[in-house]
PDB file of C-alpha atoms in Angstrom:
ATOM      1  CA  MET A 249       0.000   0.000   0.000  1.00 92.00           C
ATOM      2  CA  PHE A 250       1.181   3.499  -0.878  1.00 96.00           C
ATOM      3  CA  ASP A 251       0.053   6.586   1.003  1.00 97.00           C
ATOM      4  CA  PHE A 252      -1.565   9.136  -1.294  1.00 98.00           C
ATOM      5  CA  HIS A 253      -2.749  12.293   0.440  1.00 98.00           C
ATOM      6  CA  VAL A 254      -4.919  14.847  -1.353  1.00 98.00           C
ATOM      7  CA  ALA A 255      -5.201  18.451  -0.144  1.00 98.00           C
ATOM      8  CA  ALA A 256      -8.568  19.665  -1.431  1.00 97.00           C
ATOM      9  CA  THR A 257      -9.802  23.237  -1.769  1.00 94.00           C
ATOM     10  CA  GLY A 258     -13.184  22.253  -0.350  1.00 92.00           C
ATOM     11  CA  GLN A 259     -15.824  19.559  -0.016  1.00 93.00           C
ATOM     12  CA  SER A 260     -18.189  19.634  -2.944  1.00 94.00           C
ATOM     13  CA  LEU A 261     -20.822  17.512  -4.633  1.00 97.00           C
ATOM     14  CA  ASN A 262     -18.870  17.680  -7.894  1.00 96.00           C
ATOM     15  CA  TYR A 263     -16.097  15.773  -6.073  1.00 98.00           C
ATOM     16  CA  LEU A 264     -18.488  12.848  -5.560  1.00 98.00           C
ATOM     17  CA  PRO A 265     -16.521  10.273  -7.627  1.00 98.00           C
ATOM     18  CA  HIS A 266     -13.605  10.657  -5.211  1.00 98.00           C
ATOM     19  CA  TYR A 267     -15.838  10.042  -2.199  1.00 98.00           C
ATOM     20  CA  ILE A 268     -17.394   7.012  -3.872  1.00 98.00           C
ATOM     21  CA  ALA A 269     -13.999   5.594  -4.854  1.00 98.00           C
ATOM     22  CA  ALA A 270     -12.933   5.826  -1.210  1.00 98.00           C
ATOM     23  CA  ARG A 271     -16.194   4.367   0.106  1.00 98.00           C
ATOM     24  CA  GLU A 272     -16.271   1.447  -2.321  1.00 98.00           C
ATOM     25  CA  GLY A 273     -12.611   0.542  -1.845  1.00 98.00           C
ATOM     26  CA  PHE A 274     -11.513   1.379  -5.392  1.00 98.00           C
ATOM     27  CA  PHE A 275      -8.407   3.254  -4.215  1.00 98.00           C
ATOM     28  CA  GLU A 276      -7.483   0.463  -1.847  1.00 98.00           C
ATOM     29  CA  ALA A 277      -7.845  -2.105  -4.651  1.00 98.00           C
ATOM     30  CA  GLU A 278      -5.205  -0.115  -6.564  1.00 98.00           C
ATOM     31  CA  GLY A 279      -2.815  -0.319  -3.632  1.00 98.00           C
ATOM     32  CA  LEU A 280      -3.415   3.247  -2.464  1.00 98.00           C
ATOM     33  CA  ARG A 281      -4.201   4.465   1.016  1.00 98.00           C
ATOM     34  CA  VAL A 282      -5.906   7.739   0.046  1.00 98.00           C
ATOM     35  CA  THR A 283      -6.555  10.437   2.631  1.00 98.00           C
ATOM     36  CA  VAL A 284      -7.933  13.960   2.262  1.00 97.00           C
ATOM     37  CA  SER A 285      -7.524  17.263   4.072  1.00 96.00           C
ATOM     38  CA  VAL A 286      -9.370  20.534   3.432  1.00 96.00           C
ATOM     39  CA  PRO A 287      -7.098  23.295   4.745  1.00 94.00           C
ATOM     40  CA  CYS A 288      -8.386  26.779   5.477  1.00 91.00           C
ATOM     41  CA  PRO A 289      -7.683  29.101   3.803  1.00 91.00           C
ATOM     42  CA  TRP A 290      -7.832  27.048   0.622  1.00 92.00           C
ATOM     43  CA  ASP A 291      -4.456  28.118  -0.763  1.00 93.00           C
ATOM     44  CA  LEU A 292      -2.694  26.151   1.973  1.00 96.00           C
ATOM     45  CA  VAL A 293      -3.099  23.187  -0.389  1.00 96.00           C
ATOM     46  CA  LEU A 294      -0.055  24.607  -2.171  1.00 97.00           C
ATOM     47  CA  GLU A 295       1.950  24.549   1.038  1.00 97.00           C
ATOM     48  CA  GLU A 296       0.960  20.923   1.595  1.00 97.00           C
ATOM     49  CA  LEU A 297       2.381  20.112  -1.833  1.00 97.00           C
ATOM     50  CA  ARG A 298       5.549  22.087  -1.182  1.00 97.00           C
ATOM     51  CA  ARG A 299       6.103  20.442   2.203  1.00 96.00           C
ATOM     52  CA  GLY A 300       5.542  17.013   0.731  1.00 96.00           C
ATOM     53  CA  THR A 301       2.627  16.255   3.069  1.00 96.00           C
ATOM     54  CA  ALA A 302       0.308  15.876   0.050  1.00 98.00           C
ATOM     55  CA  GLN A 303       0.835  14.000  -3.203  1.00 97.00           C
ATOM     56  CA  ALA A 304      -1.864  16.000  -4.996  1.00 98.00           C
ATOM     57  CA  ALA A 305      -4.049  19.058  -4.650  1.00 98.00           C
ATOM     58  CA  LEU A 306      -7.660  19.096  -5.821  1.00 98.00           C
ATOM     59  CA  GLY A 307      -8.953  22.381  -7.175  1.00 96.00           C
ATOM     60  CA  GLY A 308      -9.033  24.698 -10.153  1.00 96.00           C
ATOM     61  CA  ILE A 309      -6.671  24.352 -13.104  1.00 98.00           C
ATOM     62  CA  TRP A 310      -6.296  28.135 -13.150  1.00 97.00           C
ATOM     63  CA  VAL A 311      -3.832  27.809 -10.236  1.00 97.00           C
ATOM     64  CA  PRO A 312      -1.167  25.699 -12.003  1.00 98.00           C
ATOM     65  CA  SER A 313      -1.842  27.763 -15.139  1.00 98.00           C
ATOM     66  CA  MET A 314      -0.991  31.092 -13.523  1.00 97.00           C
ATOM     67  CA  TYR A 315       2.043  29.662 -11.722  1.00 97.00           C
ATOM     68  CA  LEU A 316       3.599  28.190 -14.861  1.00 97.00           C
ATOM     69  CA  GLY A 317       6.883  29.988 -15.537  1.00 95.00           C
ATOM     70  CA  ARG A 318       6.317  32.371 -12.618  1.00 95.00           C
ATOM     71  CA  GLY A 319       7.167  30.289  -9.578  1.00 89.00           C
ATOM     72  CA  THR A 320       6.484  26.789  -8.367  1.00 94.00           C
ATOM     73  CA  ARG A 321       5.639  24.284 -11.087  1.00 97.00           C
ATOM     74  CA  PHE A 322       2.354  22.451 -10.478  1.00 98.00           C
ATOM     75  CA  THR A 323       1.401  19.695 -12.918  1.00 98.00           C
ATOM     76  CA  PRO A 324      -2.258  18.677 -13.465  1.00 98.00           C
ATOM     77  CA  PHE A 325      -2.696  14.956 -14.151  1.00 98.00           C
ATOM     78  CA  ALA A 326      -6.409  14.116 -13.793  1.00 98.00           C
ATOM     79  CA  GLN A 327      -9.839  15.703 -13.936  1.00 98.00           C
ATOM     80  CA  ILE A 328     -12.819  15.061 -11.684  1.00 98.00           C
ATOM     81  CA  ALA A 329     -15.360  17.700 -12.763  1.00 98.00           C
ATOM     82  CA  ALA A 330     -15.924  18.558 -16.414  1.00 98.00           C
ATOM     83  CA  ARG A 331     -18.427  21.389 -15.937  1.00 97.00           C
ATOM     84  CA  ALA A 332     -18.727  24.478 -13.770  1.00 97.00           C
ATOM     85  CA  PRO A 333     -21.100  23.600 -10.884  1.00 97.00           C
ATOM     86  CA  LEU A 334     -22.585  27.104 -10.878  1.00 97.00           C
ATOM     87  CA  ALA A 335     -25.850  28.927 -11.457  1.00 97.00           C
ATOM     88  CA  VAL A 336     -26.985  32.500 -11.974  1.00 98.00           C
ATOM     89  CA  VAL A 337     -29.638  33.562  -9.473  1.00 98.00           C
ATOM     90  CA  GLY A 338     -31.858  36.517 -10.400  1.00 98.00           C
ATOM     91  CA  ARG A 339     -35.049  38.187  -9.301  1.00 96.00           C
ATOM     92  CA  GLU A 340     -37.016  37.375 -12.457  1.00 95.00           C
ATOM     93  CA  LYS A 341     -38.304  33.963 -13.537  1.00 92.00           C
ATOM     94  CA  GLN A 342     -36.047  31.744 -15.653  1.00 92.00           C
ATOM     95  CA  ASP A 343     -38.167  32.172 -18.790  1.00 94.00           C
ATOM     96  CA  GLU A 344     -37.812  35.957 -18.454  1.00 95.00           C
ATOM     97  CA  PHE A 345     -34.003  35.893 -18.377  1.00 96.00           C
ATOM     98  CA  ARG A 346     -32.028  37.094 -21.399  1.00 96.00           C
ATOM     99  CA  TRP A 347     -28.268  37.454 -21.640  1.00 97.00           C
ATOM    100  CA  ASP A 348     -28.568  40.595 -23.744  1.00 96.00           C
ATOM    101  CA  ARG A 349     -30.306  42.373 -20.866  1.00 96.00           C
ATOM    102  CA  LEU A 350     -27.289  42.056 -18.569  1.00 98.00           C
ATOM    103  CA  PRO A 351     -25.304  45.164 -19.651  1.00 98.00           C
ATOM    104  CA  GLY A 352     -25.724  47.790 -16.964  1.00 98.00           C
ATOM    105  CA  LYS A 353     -26.552  45.244 -14.268  1.00 98.00           C
ATOM    106  CA  VAL A 354     -24.531  44.370 -11.154  1.00 98.00           C
ATOM    107  CA  ALA A 355     -23.406  40.775 -10.543  1.00 98.00           C
ATOM    108  CA  LEU A 356     -22.349  39.421  -7.157  1.00 97.00           C
ATOM    109  CA  MET A 357     -19.645  36.731  -7.345  1.00 95.00           C
ATOM    110  CA  LYS A 358     -17.704  35.284  -4.435  1.00 86.00           C
ATOM    111  CA  GLY A 359     -13.970  35.866  -4.507  1.00 78.00           C
ATOM    112  CA  SER A 360     -12.892  34.540  -1.118  1.00 68.00           C
ATOM    113  CA  ASN A 361     -12.251  31.027  -2.466  1.00 74.00           C
ATOM    114  CA  GLY A 362     -10.421  31.829  -5.677  1.00 85.00           C
ATOM    115  CA  ALA A 363     -10.885  33.409  -9.089  1.00 91.00           C
ATOM    116  CA  SER A 364     -12.778  30.723 -10.993  1.00 94.00           C
ATOM    117  CA  VAL A 365     -16.353  31.926 -10.423  1.00 95.00           C
ATOM    118  CA  GLY A 366     -15.657  35.365 -11.865  1.00 95.00           C
ATOM    119  CA  LEU A 367     -13.491  33.981 -14.662  1.00 96.00           C
ATOM    120  CA  PHE A 368     -16.195  31.591 -15.807  1.00 97.00           C
ATOM    121  CA  PHE A 369     -19.115  34.012 -15.627  1.00 97.00           C
ATOM    122  CA  LYS A 370     -17.203  36.601 -17.624  1.00 97.00           C
ATOM    123  CA  GLN A 371     -16.276  33.950 -20.168  1.00 97.00           C
ATOM    124  CA  CYS A 372     -19.960  33.091 -20.547  1.00 98.00           C
ATOM    125  CA  LEU A 373     -20.711  36.774 -21.069  1.00 98.00           C
ATOM    126  CA  ARG A 374     -18.150  37.030 -23.860  1.00 98.00           C
ATOM    127  CA  GLU A 375     -19.475  33.854 -25.483  1.00 97.00           C
ATOM    128  CA  HIS A 376     -22.916  35.467 -25.539  1.00 97.00           C
ATOM    129  CA  GLY A 377     -21.526  38.576 -27.223  1.00 97.00           C
ATOM    130  CA  ILE A 378     -21.411  40.755 -24.107  1.00 98.00           C
ATOM    131  CA  ASP A 379     -18.406  42.806 -23.041  1.00 98.00           C
ATOM    132  CA  PRO A 380     -17.891  41.983 -19.325  1.00 97.00           C
ATOM    133  CA  GLY A 381     -16.945  45.628 -18.830  1.00 97.00           C
ATOM    134  CA  GLN A 382     -20.600  46.546 -19.398  1.00 98.00           C
ATOM    135  CA  LEU A 383     -21.558  45.060 -16.025  1.00 98.00           C
ATOM    136  CA  GLY A 384     -20.676  46.012 -12.482  1.00 97.00           C
ATOM    137  CA  TYR A 385     -19.259  43.431 -10.050  1.00 97.00           C
ATOM    138  CA  ILE A 386     -19.048  42.810  -6.341  1.00 95.00           C
ATOM    139  CA  GLN A 387     -16.698  39.852  -6.083  1.00 90.00           C
ATOM    140  CA  ASP A 388     -14.283  40.142  -3.182  1.00 84.00           C
ATOM    141  CA  LEU A 389     -16.555  38.790  -0.446  1.00 88.00           C
ATOM    142  CA  ASP A 390     -17.676  35.451   0.952  1.00 88.00           C
ATOM    143  CA  GLY A 391     -20.420  33.608  -0.903  1.00 88.00           C
ATOM    144  CA  ALA A 392     -22.742  33.275   2.098  1.00 90.00           C
ATOM    145  CA  MET A 393     -22.440  36.994   2.791  1.00 94.00           C
ATOM    146  CA  LEU A 394     -23.191  37.863  -0.818  1.00 95.00           C
ATOM    147  CA  ALA A 395     -26.221  35.554  -0.834  1.00 94.00           C
ATOM    148  CA  GLU A 396     -27.583  37.294   2.249  1.00 95.00           C
ATOM    149  CA  LEU A 397     -26.969  40.719   0.746  1.00 96.00           C
ATOM    150  CA  PHE A 398     -28.510  39.710  -2.585  1.00 97.00           C
ATOM    151  CA  HIS A 399     -31.643  38.603  -0.765  1.00 95.00           C
ATOM    152  CA  GLY A 400     -31.601  41.971   0.994  1.00 96.00           C
ATOM    153  CA  GLY A 401     -31.531  43.871  -2.302  1.00 96.00           C
ATOM    154  CA  MET A 402     -27.874  44.210  -3.318  1.00 97.00           C
ATOM    155  CA  GLY A 403     -27.147  43.848  -7.018  1.00 97.00           C
ATOM    156  CA  ASP A 404     -29.163  42.230  -9.779  1.00 97.00           C
ATOM    157  CA  TYR A 405     -27.657  38.739 -10.097  1.00 98.00           C
ATOM    158  CA  LEU A 406     -25.772  36.329  -7.878  1.00 97.00           C
ATOM    159  CA  ILE A 407     -23.446  33.665  -9.279  1.00 97.00           C
ATOM    160  CA  VAL A 408     -23.283  30.841  -6.777  1.00 95.00           C
ATOM    161  CA  ASP A 409     -22.799  27.083  -6.629  1.00 95.00           C
ATOM    162  CA  TYR A 410     -25.696  25.186  -8.153  1.00 97.00           C
ATOM    163  CA  PRO A 411     -26.844  23.350  -4.969  1.00 96.00           C
ATOM    164  CA  ASN A 412     -27.124  26.575  -2.985  1.00 95.00           C
ATOM    165  CA  ALA A 413     -28.796  28.299  -5.922  1.00 96.00           C
ATOM    166  CA  LEU A 414     -31.530  25.663  -5.794  1.00 97.00           C
ATOM    167  CA  ARG A 415     -31.800  26.100  -2.041  1.00 96.00           C
ATOM    168  CA  MET A 416     -32.246  29.852  -2.477  1.00 96.00           C
ATOM    169  CA  GLU A 417     -35.038  29.170  -4.954  1.00 96.00           C
ATOM    170  CA  VAL A 418     -36.780  26.762  -2.566  1.00 96.00           C
ATOM    171  CA  GLU A 419     -36.493  29.377   0.182  1.00 95.00           C
ATOM    172  CA  ALA A 420     -37.954  32.072  -2.135  1.00 95.00           C
ATOM    173  CA  ARG A 421     -34.754  34.124  -2.052  1.00 95.00           C
ATOM    174  CA  GLY A 422     -34.316  34.257  -5.820  1.00 96.00           C
ATOM    175  CA  HIS A 423     -34.778  32.282  -9.018  1.00 97.00           C
ATOM    176  CA  VAL A 424     -32.273  30.101 -10.854  1.00 98.00           C
ATOM    177  CA  VAL A 425     -32.328  31.990 -14.144  1.00 98.00           C
ATOM    178  CA  GLN A 426     -29.342  30.257 -15.728  1.00 97.00           C
ATOM    179  CA  PRO A 427     -28.178  26.823 -14.481  1.00 97.00           C
ATOM    180  CA  LEU A 428     -24.609  26.979 -15.767  1.00 97.00           C
ATOM    181  CA  ALA A 429     -24.018  23.373 -14.696  1.00 97.00           C
ATOM    182  CA  ILE A 430     -26.441  22.545 -17.531  1.00 97.00           C
ATOM    183  CA  THR A 431     -25.960  25.378 -20.020  1.00 97.00           C
ATOM    184  CA  GLY A 432     -22.371  26.469 -19.374  1.00 97.00           C
ATOM    185  CA  GLY A 433     -20.531  23.871 -21.457  1.00 96.00           C
ATOM    186  CA  ASN A 434     -17.439  21.804 -20.743  1.00 97.00           C
ATOM    187  CA  VAL A 435     -14.344  23.030 -18.931  1.00 98.00           C
ATOM    188  CA  PRO A 436     -11.893  21.136 -16.691  1.00 98.00           C
ATOM    189  CA  TRP A 437     -13.349  22.770 -13.591  1.00 97.00           C
ATOM    190  CA  SER A 438     -11.733  20.639 -10.896  1.00 97.00           C
ATOM    191  CA  VAL A 439      -8.465  18.779 -11.396  1.00 98.00           C
ATOM    192  CA  TYR A 440      -5.758  17.018  -9.416  1.00 98.00           C
ATOM    193  CA  TYR A 441      -2.282  18.511  -9.664  1.00 98.00           C
ATOM    194  CA  ALA A 442       1.087  17.611  -8.175  1.00 98.00           C
ATOM    195  CA  LEU A 443       4.280  19.480  -7.352  1.00 97.00           C
ATOM    196  CA  GLY A 444       6.995  19.797  -9.980  1.00 95.00           C
ATOM    197  CA  GLU A 445       7.749  17.693 -13.014  1.00 93.00           C
ATOM    198  CA  SER A 446       6.589  14.110 -13.356  1.00 92.00           C
ATOM    199  CA  ASP A 447       8.660  10.948 -13.185  1.00 94.00           C
ATOM    200  CA  PRO A 448       7.740   7.334 -14.019  1.00 95.00           C
ATOM    201  CA  GLN A 449       7.258   6.244 -10.410  1.00 95.00           C
ATOM    202  CA  ARG A 450       4.915   9.133  -9.680  1.00 96.00           C
ATOM    203  CA  GLN A 451       3.043   8.593 -12.936  1.00 97.00           C
ATOM    204  CA  GLU A 452       2.423   4.965 -11.985  1.00 97.00           C
ATOM    205  CA  LEU A 453       0.833   5.969  -8.674  1.00 98.00           C
ATOM    206  CA  GLN A 454      -1.195   8.680 -10.393  1.00 98.00           C
ATOM    207  CA  ALA A 455      -2.373   6.144 -12.990  1.00 98.00           C
ATOM    208  CA  ARG A 456      -3.592   3.886 -10.192  1.00 98.00           C
ATOM    209  CA  PHE A 457      -5.358   6.836  -8.635  1.00 98.00           C
ATOM    210  CA  ALA A 458      -6.995   7.727 -11.962  1.00 98.00           C
ATOM    211  CA  ARG A 459      -8.200   4.166 -12.520  1.00 98.00           C
ATOM    212  CA  ALA A 460      -9.894   4.145  -9.118  1.00 98.00           C
ATOM    213  CA  LEU A 461     -11.378   7.570  -9.782  1.00 98.00           C
ATOM    214  CA  ASN A 462     -12.764   6.324 -13.087  1.00 98.00           C
ATOM    215  CA  GLN A 463     -14.376   3.406 -11.270  1.00 98.00           C
ATOM    216  CA  GLY A 464     -16.014   5.931  -8.973  1.00 98.00           C
ATOM    217  CA  MET A 465     -17.377   7.809 -11.983  1.00 98.00           C
ATOM    218  CA  GLU A 466     -18.673   4.652 -13.638  1.00 98.00           C
ATOM    219  CA  TRP A 467     -20.274   3.515 -10.380  1.00 98.00           C
ATOM    220  CA  ILE A 468     -22.171   6.817 -10.123  1.00 98.00           C
ATOM    221  CA  LEU A 469     -23.231   6.862 -13.768  1.00 98.00           C
ATOM    222  CA  ALA A 470     -24.710   3.365 -13.440  1.00 98.00           C
ATOM    223  CA  ARG A 471     -27.002   4.193 -10.494  1.00 96.00           C
ATOM    224  CA  ASP A 472     -29.804   6.487  -9.455  1.00 97.00           C
ATOM    225  CA  PRO A 473     -28.604   8.623  -6.521  1.00 98.00           C
ATOM    226  CA  GLU A 474     -31.649   7.501  -4.534  1.00 98.00           C
ATOM    227  CA  THR A 475     -29.961   4.099  -4.100  1.00 98.00           C
ATOM    228  CA  TYR A 476     -27.174   5.670  -2.014  1.00 98.00           C
ATOM    229  CA  ALA A 477     -29.157   8.540  -0.520  1.00 98.00           C
ATOM    230  CA  GLY A 478     -27.943   7.710   2.980  1.00 98.00           C
ATOM    231  CA  PHE A 479     -24.322   8.203   1.971  1.00 98.00           C
ATOM    232  CA  LEU A 480     -25.183  11.495   0.260  1.00 98.00           C
ATOM    233  CA  ALA A 481     -27.031  12.746   3.336  1.00 98.00           C
ATOM    234  CA  GLU A 482     -24.070  11.820   5.532  1.00 97.00           C
ATOM    235  CA  THR A 483     -21.519  13.417   3.196  1.00 97.00           C
ATOM    236  CA  PHE A 484     -23.412  16.676   2.592  1.00 97.00           C
ATOM    237  CA  PRO A 485     -25.322  17.310   5.829  1.00 96.00           C
ATOM    238  CA  SER A 486     -25.631  21.064   5.287  1.00 94.00           C
ATOM    239  CA  LEU A 487     -27.884  20.623   2.229  1.00 96.00           C
ATOM    240  CA  PRO A 488     -31.428  19.232   2.079  1.00 97.00           C
ATOM    241  CA  LEU A 489     -31.279  15.691   0.734  1.00 98.00           C
ATOM    242  CA  SER A 490     -33.877  16.503  -1.935  1.00 97.00           C
ATOM    243  CA  ILE A 491     -31.524  19.119  -3.384  1.00 98.00           C
ATOM    244  CA  VAL A 492     -28.494  16.827  -3.208  1.00 98.00           C
ATOM    245  CA  LEU A 493     -30.395  14.126  -5.094  1.00 98.00           C
ATOM    246  CA  SER A 494     -31.638  16.610  -7.701  1.00 98.00           C
ATOM    247  CA  VAL A 495     -28.175  18.055  -8.283  1.00 98.00           C
ATOM    248  CA  ALA A 496     -26.546  14.637  -8.508  1.00 98.00           C
ATOM    249  CA  ARG A 497     -29.075  13.585 -11.158  1.00 98.00           C
ATOM    250  CA  THR A 498     -28.434  16.800 -13.072  1.00 98.00           C
ATOM    251  CA  TYR A 499     -24.674  16.291 -12.952  1.00 98.00           C
ATOM    252  CA  ILE A 500     -25.067  12.717 -14.186  1.00 98.00           C
ATOM    253  CA  ALA A 501     -27.361  13.768 -17.029  1.00 97.00           C
ATOM    254  CA  HIS A 502     -25.246  16.686 -18.226  1.00 97.00           C
ATOM    255  CA  GLY A 503     -21.691  15.353 -18.226  1.00 97.00           C
ATOM    256  CA  MET A 504     -20.188  16.559 -14.978  1.00 98.00           C
ATOM    257  CA  TRP A 505     -18.341  13.231 -14.710  1.00 98.00           C
ATOM    258  CA  THR A 506     -16.797  11.774 -17.861  1.00 97.00           C
ATOM    259  CA  THR A 507     -13.338  10.232 -17.449  1.00 97.00           C
ATOM    260  CA  PRO A 508     -10.288  11.257 -15.405  1.00 98.00           C
ATOM    261  CA  ARG A 509      -8.568  12.523 -18.553  1.00 98.00           C
ATOM    262  CA  ILE A 510      -8.458  16.309 -18.800  1.00 98.00           C
ATOM    263  CA  ASP A 511     -10.506  16.975 -21.916  1.00 96.00           C
ATOM    264  CA  ALA A 512      -8.452  18.760 -24.589  1.00 96.00           C
ATOM    265  CA  ASP A 513     -11.357  20.747 -26.066  1.00 96.00           C
ATOM    266  CA  GLY A 514     -12.636  21.895 -22.688  1.00 97.00           C
ATOM    267  CA  TYR A 515      -9.069  22.710 -21.691  1.00 98.00           C
ATOM    268  CA  ARG A 516      -8.551  24.968 -24.713  1.00 97.00           C
ATOM    269  CA  ARG A 517     -11.796  26.777 -24.019  1.00 98.00           C
ATOM    270  CA  TRP A 518     -10.973  27.326 -20.350  1.00 98.00           C
ATOM    271  CA  GLN A 519      -7.478  28.545 -21.206  1.00 98.00           C
ATOM    272  CA  GLU A 520      -9.097  31.363 -23.178  1.00 97.00           C
ATOM    273  CA  GLY A 521     -11.110  32.349 -20.110  1.00 97.00           C
ATOM    274  CA  ILE A 522      -8.088  32.195 -17.819  1.00 98.00           C
ATOM    275  CA  MET A 523      -6.064  34.325 -20.225  1.00 98.00           C
ATOM    276  CA  ALA A 524      -8.903  36.838 -20.607  1.00 97.00           C
ATOM    277  CA  GLY A 525      -8.866  37.203 -16.821  1.00 96.00           C
ATOM    278  CA  HIS A 526      -5.179  38.226 -17.049  1.00 97.00           C
ATOM    279  CA  LEU A 527      -3.937  35.270 -14.984  1.00 97.00           C
ATOM    280  CA  THR A 528      -1.791  34.187 -17.932  1.00 97.00           C
ATOM    281  CA  SER A 529      -0.324  36.153 -20.814  1.00 97.00           C
ATOM    282  CA  ALA A 530      -1.353  33.549 -23.397  1.00 97.00           C
ATOM    283  CA  ALA A 531      -3.306  30.314 -23.601  1.00 97.00           C
ATOM    284  CA  ILE A 532      -1.030  27.459 -22.509  1.00 98.00           C
ATOM    285  CA  PRO A 533      -0.758  24.491 -24.897  1.00 98.00           C
ATOM    286  CA  TYR A 534      -2.147  21.274 -23.408  1.00 97.00           C
ATOM    287  CA  GLU A 535       1.126  19.364 -23.518  1.00 96.00           C
ATOM    288  CA  GLN A 536       3.014  22.230 -21.867  1.00 97.00           C
ATOM    289  CA  LEU A 537       0.941  22.113 -18.672  1.00 98.00           C
ATOM    290  CA  ILE A 538      -0.726  18.690 -18.460  1.00 98.00           C
ATOM    291  CA  ASP A 539       0.888  15.337 -17.733  1.00 98.00           C
ATOM    292  CA  SER A 540      -1.298  13.078 -19.874  1.00 97.00           C
ATOM    293  CA  VAL A 541       0.550   9.827 -19.062  1.00 97.00           C
ATOM    294  CA  PRO A 542      -1.517   8.808 -15.989  1.00 98.00           C
ATOM    295  CA  THR A 543      -4.748   9.018 -18.015  1.00 98.00           C
ATOM    296  CA  ARG A 544      -3.544   7.885 -21.442  1.00 96.00           C
ATOM    297  CA  GLN A 545      -5.907   4.896 -21.464  1.00 94.00           C
ATOM    298  CA  TRP A 546      -8.769   7.374 -21.990  1.00 95.00           C
ATOM    299  CA  GLN A 547      -6.996   9.315 -24.732  1.00 90.00           C
ATOM    300  CA  ARG A 548      -9.268   9.886 -27.720  1.00 80.00           C
ATOM    301  CA  ALA A 549      -8.128   8.947 -31.193  1.00 57.00           C
ATOM    302  CA  GLU A 550      -8.471  12.534 -32.388  1.00 53.00           C
ATOM    303  CA  GLU A 551      -6.000  13.706 -29.732  1.00 67.00           C
ATOM    304  CA  THR A 552      -3.271  11.550 -31.270  1.00 56.00           C
ATOM    305  CA  ALA A 553      -4.035  12.445 -34.908  1.00 49.00           C
TER     306      ALA A 553
END
């Protein structure tokens, strides 16, 4: 057995394949004793990598992207979430929402846990033909605080994680006007990355990890979440079980979990958003940032053409 510690930037429903792989013994079957920590603040995951107390960090690919060539080298090697688990909450009904009405509005977006929420929403704006500079933003505060202030009248839209967006709707504190987990398209939202350059021994352990993670994905995709509702309730006690079940079904239906391989098309798209947010000076070629060896068994034919 090899110890494999993951420092995660949070606990999230889009990380479900990892939790299932641990619960069902898939990591153990690959000879890995996998443990997880969730340090606070989130960026301490980088210190865990640097100290050698973690073999991988779990979080946004924008972090190793912005560090490339500027400091510590972090190398992504596997993907767990292929879509942004976000939603836009507004005051109108969903069928009344139109992207072209957003110029001049104010959007609230949490910034206390990283840059990805703002990066992705602004990318969606550009893809709908809207200059992000035409909106106002409040994005340097905690998500729970912004949700409370939005309910109290601040701003016009709130971009928040999809489960809590549904909870706000149930509690009559807003309407989910754009479920980005459904409509937002593919990006490598959450990935595993390691410290420094890869070597064959590390790649072998990461390949084992990826195989177990893939088993977790396949296990989820083959079942209705109702069949393991007790585990979901235990893992996400802060959310109503009805919402957890609904979100899990949505994620299954709309491609949140595919394979552990970081999708090349989604990667290229997300690199454009990261660059537009000024975290990088240019989009980074896939092979320059990603170690594709641990997930090569899921490599598509078109990637090798």
